[in-house]
Short mmCIF file of C-alpha atoms in Angstrom, two decimals:
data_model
loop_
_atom_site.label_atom_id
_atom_site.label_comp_id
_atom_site.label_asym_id
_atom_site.label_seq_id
_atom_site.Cartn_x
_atom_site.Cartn_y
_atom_site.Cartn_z
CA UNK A 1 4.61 -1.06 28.02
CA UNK A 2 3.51 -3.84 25.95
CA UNK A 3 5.23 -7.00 24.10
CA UNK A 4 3.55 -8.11 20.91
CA UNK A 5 4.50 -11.05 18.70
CA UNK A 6 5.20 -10.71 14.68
CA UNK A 7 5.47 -13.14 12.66
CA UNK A 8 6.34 -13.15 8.34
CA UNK A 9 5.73 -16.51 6.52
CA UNK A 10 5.82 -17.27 3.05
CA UNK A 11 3.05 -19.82 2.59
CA UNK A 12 3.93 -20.83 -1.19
CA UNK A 13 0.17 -21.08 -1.74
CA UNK A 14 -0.05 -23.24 1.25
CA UNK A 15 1.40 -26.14 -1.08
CA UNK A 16 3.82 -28.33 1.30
CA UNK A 17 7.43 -29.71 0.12
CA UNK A 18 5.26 -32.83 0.15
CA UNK A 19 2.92 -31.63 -2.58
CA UNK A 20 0.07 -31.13 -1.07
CA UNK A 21 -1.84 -27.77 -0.44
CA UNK A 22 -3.34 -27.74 2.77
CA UNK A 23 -3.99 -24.08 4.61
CA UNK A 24 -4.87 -25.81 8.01
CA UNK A 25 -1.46 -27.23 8.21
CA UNK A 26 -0.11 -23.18 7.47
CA UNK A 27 -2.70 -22.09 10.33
CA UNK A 28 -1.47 -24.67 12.60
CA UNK A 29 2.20 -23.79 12.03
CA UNK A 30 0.89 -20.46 12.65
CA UNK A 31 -0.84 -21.25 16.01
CA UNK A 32 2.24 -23.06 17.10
CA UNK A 33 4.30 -19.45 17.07
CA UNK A 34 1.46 -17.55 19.45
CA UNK A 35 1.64 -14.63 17.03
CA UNK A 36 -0.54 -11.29 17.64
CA UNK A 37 0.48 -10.13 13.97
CA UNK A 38 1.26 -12.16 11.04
CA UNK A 39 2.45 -11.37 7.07
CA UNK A 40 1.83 -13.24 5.06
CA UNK A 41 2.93 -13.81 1.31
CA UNK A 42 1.65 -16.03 -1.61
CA UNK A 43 -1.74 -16.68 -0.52
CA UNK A 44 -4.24 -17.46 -3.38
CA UNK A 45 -8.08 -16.11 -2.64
CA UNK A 46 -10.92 -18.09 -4.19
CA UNK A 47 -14.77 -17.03 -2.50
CA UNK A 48 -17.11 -19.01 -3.61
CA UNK A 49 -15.19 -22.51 -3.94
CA UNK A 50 -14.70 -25.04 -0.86
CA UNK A 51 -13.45 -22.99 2.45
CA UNK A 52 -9.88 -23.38 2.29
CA UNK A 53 -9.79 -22.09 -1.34
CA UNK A 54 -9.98 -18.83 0.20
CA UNK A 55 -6.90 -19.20 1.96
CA UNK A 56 -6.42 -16.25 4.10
CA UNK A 57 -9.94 -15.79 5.58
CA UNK A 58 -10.02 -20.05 5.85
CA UNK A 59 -6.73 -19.14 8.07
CA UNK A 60 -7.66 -15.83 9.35
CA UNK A 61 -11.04 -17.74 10.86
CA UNK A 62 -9.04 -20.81 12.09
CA UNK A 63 -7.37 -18.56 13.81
CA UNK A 64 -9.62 -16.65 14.89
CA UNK A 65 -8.10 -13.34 13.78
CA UNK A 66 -8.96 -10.26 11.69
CA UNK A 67 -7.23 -9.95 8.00
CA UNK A 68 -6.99 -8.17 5.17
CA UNK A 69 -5.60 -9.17 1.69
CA UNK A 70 -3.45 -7.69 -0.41
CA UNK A 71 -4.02 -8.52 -4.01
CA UNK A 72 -1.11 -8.95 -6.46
CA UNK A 73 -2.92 -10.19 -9.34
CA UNK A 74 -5.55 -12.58 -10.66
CA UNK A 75 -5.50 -16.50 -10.04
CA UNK A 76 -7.63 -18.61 -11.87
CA UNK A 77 -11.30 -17.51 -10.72
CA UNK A 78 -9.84 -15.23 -7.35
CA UNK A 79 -6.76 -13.71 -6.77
CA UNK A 80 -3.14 -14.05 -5.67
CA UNK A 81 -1.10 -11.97 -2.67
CA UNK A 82 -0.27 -11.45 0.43
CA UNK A 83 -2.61 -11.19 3.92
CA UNK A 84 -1.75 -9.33 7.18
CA UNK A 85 -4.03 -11.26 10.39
CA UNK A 86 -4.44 -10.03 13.35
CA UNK A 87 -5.37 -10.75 17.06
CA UNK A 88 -5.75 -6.54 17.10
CA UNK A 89 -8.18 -4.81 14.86
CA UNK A 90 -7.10 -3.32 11.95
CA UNK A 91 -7.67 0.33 11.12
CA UNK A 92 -6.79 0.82 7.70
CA UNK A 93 -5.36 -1.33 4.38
CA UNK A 94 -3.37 -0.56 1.60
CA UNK A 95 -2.39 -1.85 -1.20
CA UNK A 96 0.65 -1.19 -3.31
CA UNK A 97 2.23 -2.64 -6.59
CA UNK A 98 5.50 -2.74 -7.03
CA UNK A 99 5.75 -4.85 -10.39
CA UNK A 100 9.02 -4.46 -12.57
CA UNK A 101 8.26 -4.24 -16.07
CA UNK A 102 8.89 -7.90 -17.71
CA UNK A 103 8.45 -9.36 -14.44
CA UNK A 104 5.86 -11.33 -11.74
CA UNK A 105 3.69 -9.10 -10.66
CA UNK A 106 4.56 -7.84 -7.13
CA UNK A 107 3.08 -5.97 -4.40
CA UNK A 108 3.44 -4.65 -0.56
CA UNK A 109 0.17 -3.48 1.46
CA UNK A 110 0.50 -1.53 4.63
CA UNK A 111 -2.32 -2.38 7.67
CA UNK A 112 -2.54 -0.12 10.32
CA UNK A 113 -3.41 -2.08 13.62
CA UNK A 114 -5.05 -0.95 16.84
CA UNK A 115 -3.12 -2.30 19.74
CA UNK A 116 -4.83 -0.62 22.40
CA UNK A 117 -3.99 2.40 24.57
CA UNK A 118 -4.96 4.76 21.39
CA UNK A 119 -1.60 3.19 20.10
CA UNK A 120 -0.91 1.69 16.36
CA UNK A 121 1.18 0.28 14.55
CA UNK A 122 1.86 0.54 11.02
CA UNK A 123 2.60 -2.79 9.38
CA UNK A 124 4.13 -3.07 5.99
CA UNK A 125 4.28 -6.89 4.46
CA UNK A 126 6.31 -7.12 1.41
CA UNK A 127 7.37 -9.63 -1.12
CA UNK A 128 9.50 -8.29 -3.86
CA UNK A 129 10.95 -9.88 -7.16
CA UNK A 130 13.87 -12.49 -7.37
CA UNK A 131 15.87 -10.36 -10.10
CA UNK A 132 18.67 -8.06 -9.17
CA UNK A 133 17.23 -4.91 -10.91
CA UNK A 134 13.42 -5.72 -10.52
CA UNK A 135 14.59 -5.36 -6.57
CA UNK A 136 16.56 -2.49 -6.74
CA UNK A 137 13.46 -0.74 -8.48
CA UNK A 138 11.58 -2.21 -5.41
CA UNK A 139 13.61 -0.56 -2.73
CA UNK A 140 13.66 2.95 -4.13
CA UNK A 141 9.86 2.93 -4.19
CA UNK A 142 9.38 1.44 -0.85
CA UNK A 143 11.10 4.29 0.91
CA UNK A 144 9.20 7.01 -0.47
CA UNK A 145 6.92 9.28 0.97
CA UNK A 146 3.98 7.47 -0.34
CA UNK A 147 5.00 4.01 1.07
CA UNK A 148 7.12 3.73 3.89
CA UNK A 149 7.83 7.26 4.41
CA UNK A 150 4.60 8.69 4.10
CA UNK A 151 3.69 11.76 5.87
CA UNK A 152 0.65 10.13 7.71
CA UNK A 153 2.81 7.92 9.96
CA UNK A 154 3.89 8.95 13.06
CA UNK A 155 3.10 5.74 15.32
CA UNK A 156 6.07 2.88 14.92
CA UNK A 157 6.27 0.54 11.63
CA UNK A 158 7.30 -2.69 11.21
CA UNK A 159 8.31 -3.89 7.48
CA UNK A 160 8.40 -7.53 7.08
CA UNK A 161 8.06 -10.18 4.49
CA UNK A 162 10.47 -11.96 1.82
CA UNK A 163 12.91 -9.56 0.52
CA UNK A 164 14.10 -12.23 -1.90
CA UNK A 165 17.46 -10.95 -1.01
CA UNK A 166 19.76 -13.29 -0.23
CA UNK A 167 22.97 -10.96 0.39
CA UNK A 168 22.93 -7.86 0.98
CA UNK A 169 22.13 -5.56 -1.71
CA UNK A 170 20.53 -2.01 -2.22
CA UNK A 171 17.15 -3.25 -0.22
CA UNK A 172 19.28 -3.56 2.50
CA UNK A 173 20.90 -0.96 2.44
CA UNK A 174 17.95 1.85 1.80
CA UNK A 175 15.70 0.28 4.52
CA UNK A 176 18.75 0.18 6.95
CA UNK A 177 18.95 3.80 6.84
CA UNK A 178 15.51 4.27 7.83
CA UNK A 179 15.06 1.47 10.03
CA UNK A 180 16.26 -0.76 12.18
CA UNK A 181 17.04 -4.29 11.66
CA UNK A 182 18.10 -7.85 13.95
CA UNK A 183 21.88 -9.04 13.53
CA UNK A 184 20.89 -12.37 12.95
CA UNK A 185 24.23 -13.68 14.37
CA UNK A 186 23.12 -12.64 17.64
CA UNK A 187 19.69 -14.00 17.85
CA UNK A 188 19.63 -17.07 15.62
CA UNK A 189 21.80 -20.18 15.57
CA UNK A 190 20.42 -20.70 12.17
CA UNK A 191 20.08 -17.51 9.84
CA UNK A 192 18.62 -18.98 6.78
CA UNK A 193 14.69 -19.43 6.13
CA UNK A 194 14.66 -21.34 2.29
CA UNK A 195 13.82 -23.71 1.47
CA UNK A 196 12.25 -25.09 4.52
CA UNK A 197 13.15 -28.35 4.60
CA UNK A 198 17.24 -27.53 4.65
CA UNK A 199 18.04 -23.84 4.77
CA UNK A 200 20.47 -22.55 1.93
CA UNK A 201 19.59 -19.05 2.08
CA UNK A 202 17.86 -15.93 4.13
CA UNK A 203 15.35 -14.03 2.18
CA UNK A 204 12.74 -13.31 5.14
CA UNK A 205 13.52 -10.15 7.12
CA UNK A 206 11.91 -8.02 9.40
CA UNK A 207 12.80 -4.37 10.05
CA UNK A 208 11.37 -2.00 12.69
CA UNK A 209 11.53 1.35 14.26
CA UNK A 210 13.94 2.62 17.14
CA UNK A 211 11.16 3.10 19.22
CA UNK A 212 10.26 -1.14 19.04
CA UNK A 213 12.31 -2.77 21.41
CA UNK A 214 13.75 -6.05 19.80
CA UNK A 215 13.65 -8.53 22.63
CA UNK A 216 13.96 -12.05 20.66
CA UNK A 217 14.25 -13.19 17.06
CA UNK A 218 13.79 -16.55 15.94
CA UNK A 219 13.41 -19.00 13.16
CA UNK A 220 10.51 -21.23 13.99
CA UNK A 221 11.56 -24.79 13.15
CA UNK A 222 8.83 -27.68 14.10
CA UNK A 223 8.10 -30.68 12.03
CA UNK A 224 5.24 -29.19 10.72
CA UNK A 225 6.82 -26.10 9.73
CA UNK A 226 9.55 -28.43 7.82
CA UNK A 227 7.12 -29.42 5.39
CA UNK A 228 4.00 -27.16 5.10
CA UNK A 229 6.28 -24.66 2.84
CA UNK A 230 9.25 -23.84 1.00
CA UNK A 231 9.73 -21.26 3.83
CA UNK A 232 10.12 -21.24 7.34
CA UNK A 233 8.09 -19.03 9.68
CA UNK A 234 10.55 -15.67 10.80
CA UNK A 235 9.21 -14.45 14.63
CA UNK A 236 10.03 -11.49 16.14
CA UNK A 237 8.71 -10.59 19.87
CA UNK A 238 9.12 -6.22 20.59
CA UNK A 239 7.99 -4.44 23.24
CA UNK A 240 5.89 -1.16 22.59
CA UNK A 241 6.28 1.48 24.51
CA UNK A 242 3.42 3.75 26.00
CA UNK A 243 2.68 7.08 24.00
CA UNK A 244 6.29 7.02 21.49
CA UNK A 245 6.26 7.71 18.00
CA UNK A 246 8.19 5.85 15.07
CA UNK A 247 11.86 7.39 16.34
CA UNK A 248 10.89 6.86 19.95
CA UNK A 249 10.46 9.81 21.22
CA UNK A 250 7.23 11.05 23.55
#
């Protein structure tokens, strides 16, 4: 049995709540958690321009982790989205769009990650839209058969990012009945996750399969992590079992 480390973070394009944008602060945050597995959302991707333009490989190597990106759409000369790192290698990537029509583009990708032991795990980072329907759209494509559901998983998932739901609502409720998910009252002392800075409102979750055991859940609050984003860090440690699938069973 193993115990792995997840970690979603919203790095508003690595722009702090004191204006500046500055991915090494975001990697150090990161480092400070001692994550194996990380989502992230709003990253902005720029090859060719200074190092930390190209945010999630400037992190990714800082870090000294694999990544993969997960375009949303196009940002001045790169592009804009969401990364998955991690300490494990990574199998397989893909990407998904989930844009509302009339809305900011939106997007989830799925990583497959090679923990060792010929086990995986199937890692879904998602960052949906801030309008009621756009969301409720959202949720009824993230649970079908080609996302979440999809017949080639078997190994246990983990489905993390910001939700952009602040109560709950039909996200909530759809991914609840497919997956499990932390009662925040009994883990955290302090629920909420933005804005950083002072806490209003809980849009970062994390849900998981059965066969994950949930052994802490935290909000990770440093005085780094109060002013590198708008968000705060959301950490989850689970232990993995040896040879279960997604329900937990052998």
């Amino acid at each position: 049995m193993g115990r792995i480390r997840v970690v979603t973070y919203n790095t508003h394009k690595c722009r702090g709540i004191d204006g500046r944008t500055r991915p090494l602060r975001i990697a150090e945050v990161l480092r400070e958690t001692s994550a194996a597995i990380i989502a992230l959302q709003e990253v902005v991707s720029r090859p060719g321009a200074a190092p930390q333009d190209d945010q999630p490989q400037f992190i990714a190597e800082a870090l000294r982790m694999h990544y993969v990106l997960g375009a949303v759409r196009p940002f001045r000369d790169g592009v804009y989205g969401n990364a998955v790192l991690s300490s494990f290698p990574i199998r397989m990537m893909r990407n998904y769009d989930l844009s509302f029509i009339g809305r900011e583009e939106r997007g989830c990708m799925r990583a497959d990650i090679d923990i060792g032991g010929n086990q995986v795990l199937h890692v879904f980072n998602v960052h949906l839209g801030t309008a009621h329907e756009e969301r409720r759209h959202q949720a009824r494509r993230l649970i079908t058969d080609e996302l979440v559901n999809s017949v080639d998983i078997s190994a246990p998932r983990i489905v993390m990012g910001d939700f952009n739901e602040w109560l709950p609502g039909l996200v909530t409720r759809l991914l609840s009945v497919h997956l499990e998910s932390p009662d925040l009252r009994k883990h955290l002392e302090r629920t909420r996750t933005y804005p950083g800075l002072l806490p209003l409102m809980h849009l970062d979750h994390i849900y998981h399969d059965p066969a994950l055991g949930l052994e802490k859940f935290l909000v990770h609050r440093s005085r780094r992590a109060l002013i590198a984003s708008d968000h705060l860090p959301l950490v989850a440690d689970f232990r993995v079992p040896e040879g279960q699938n997604k329900n937990g069973s052998k």
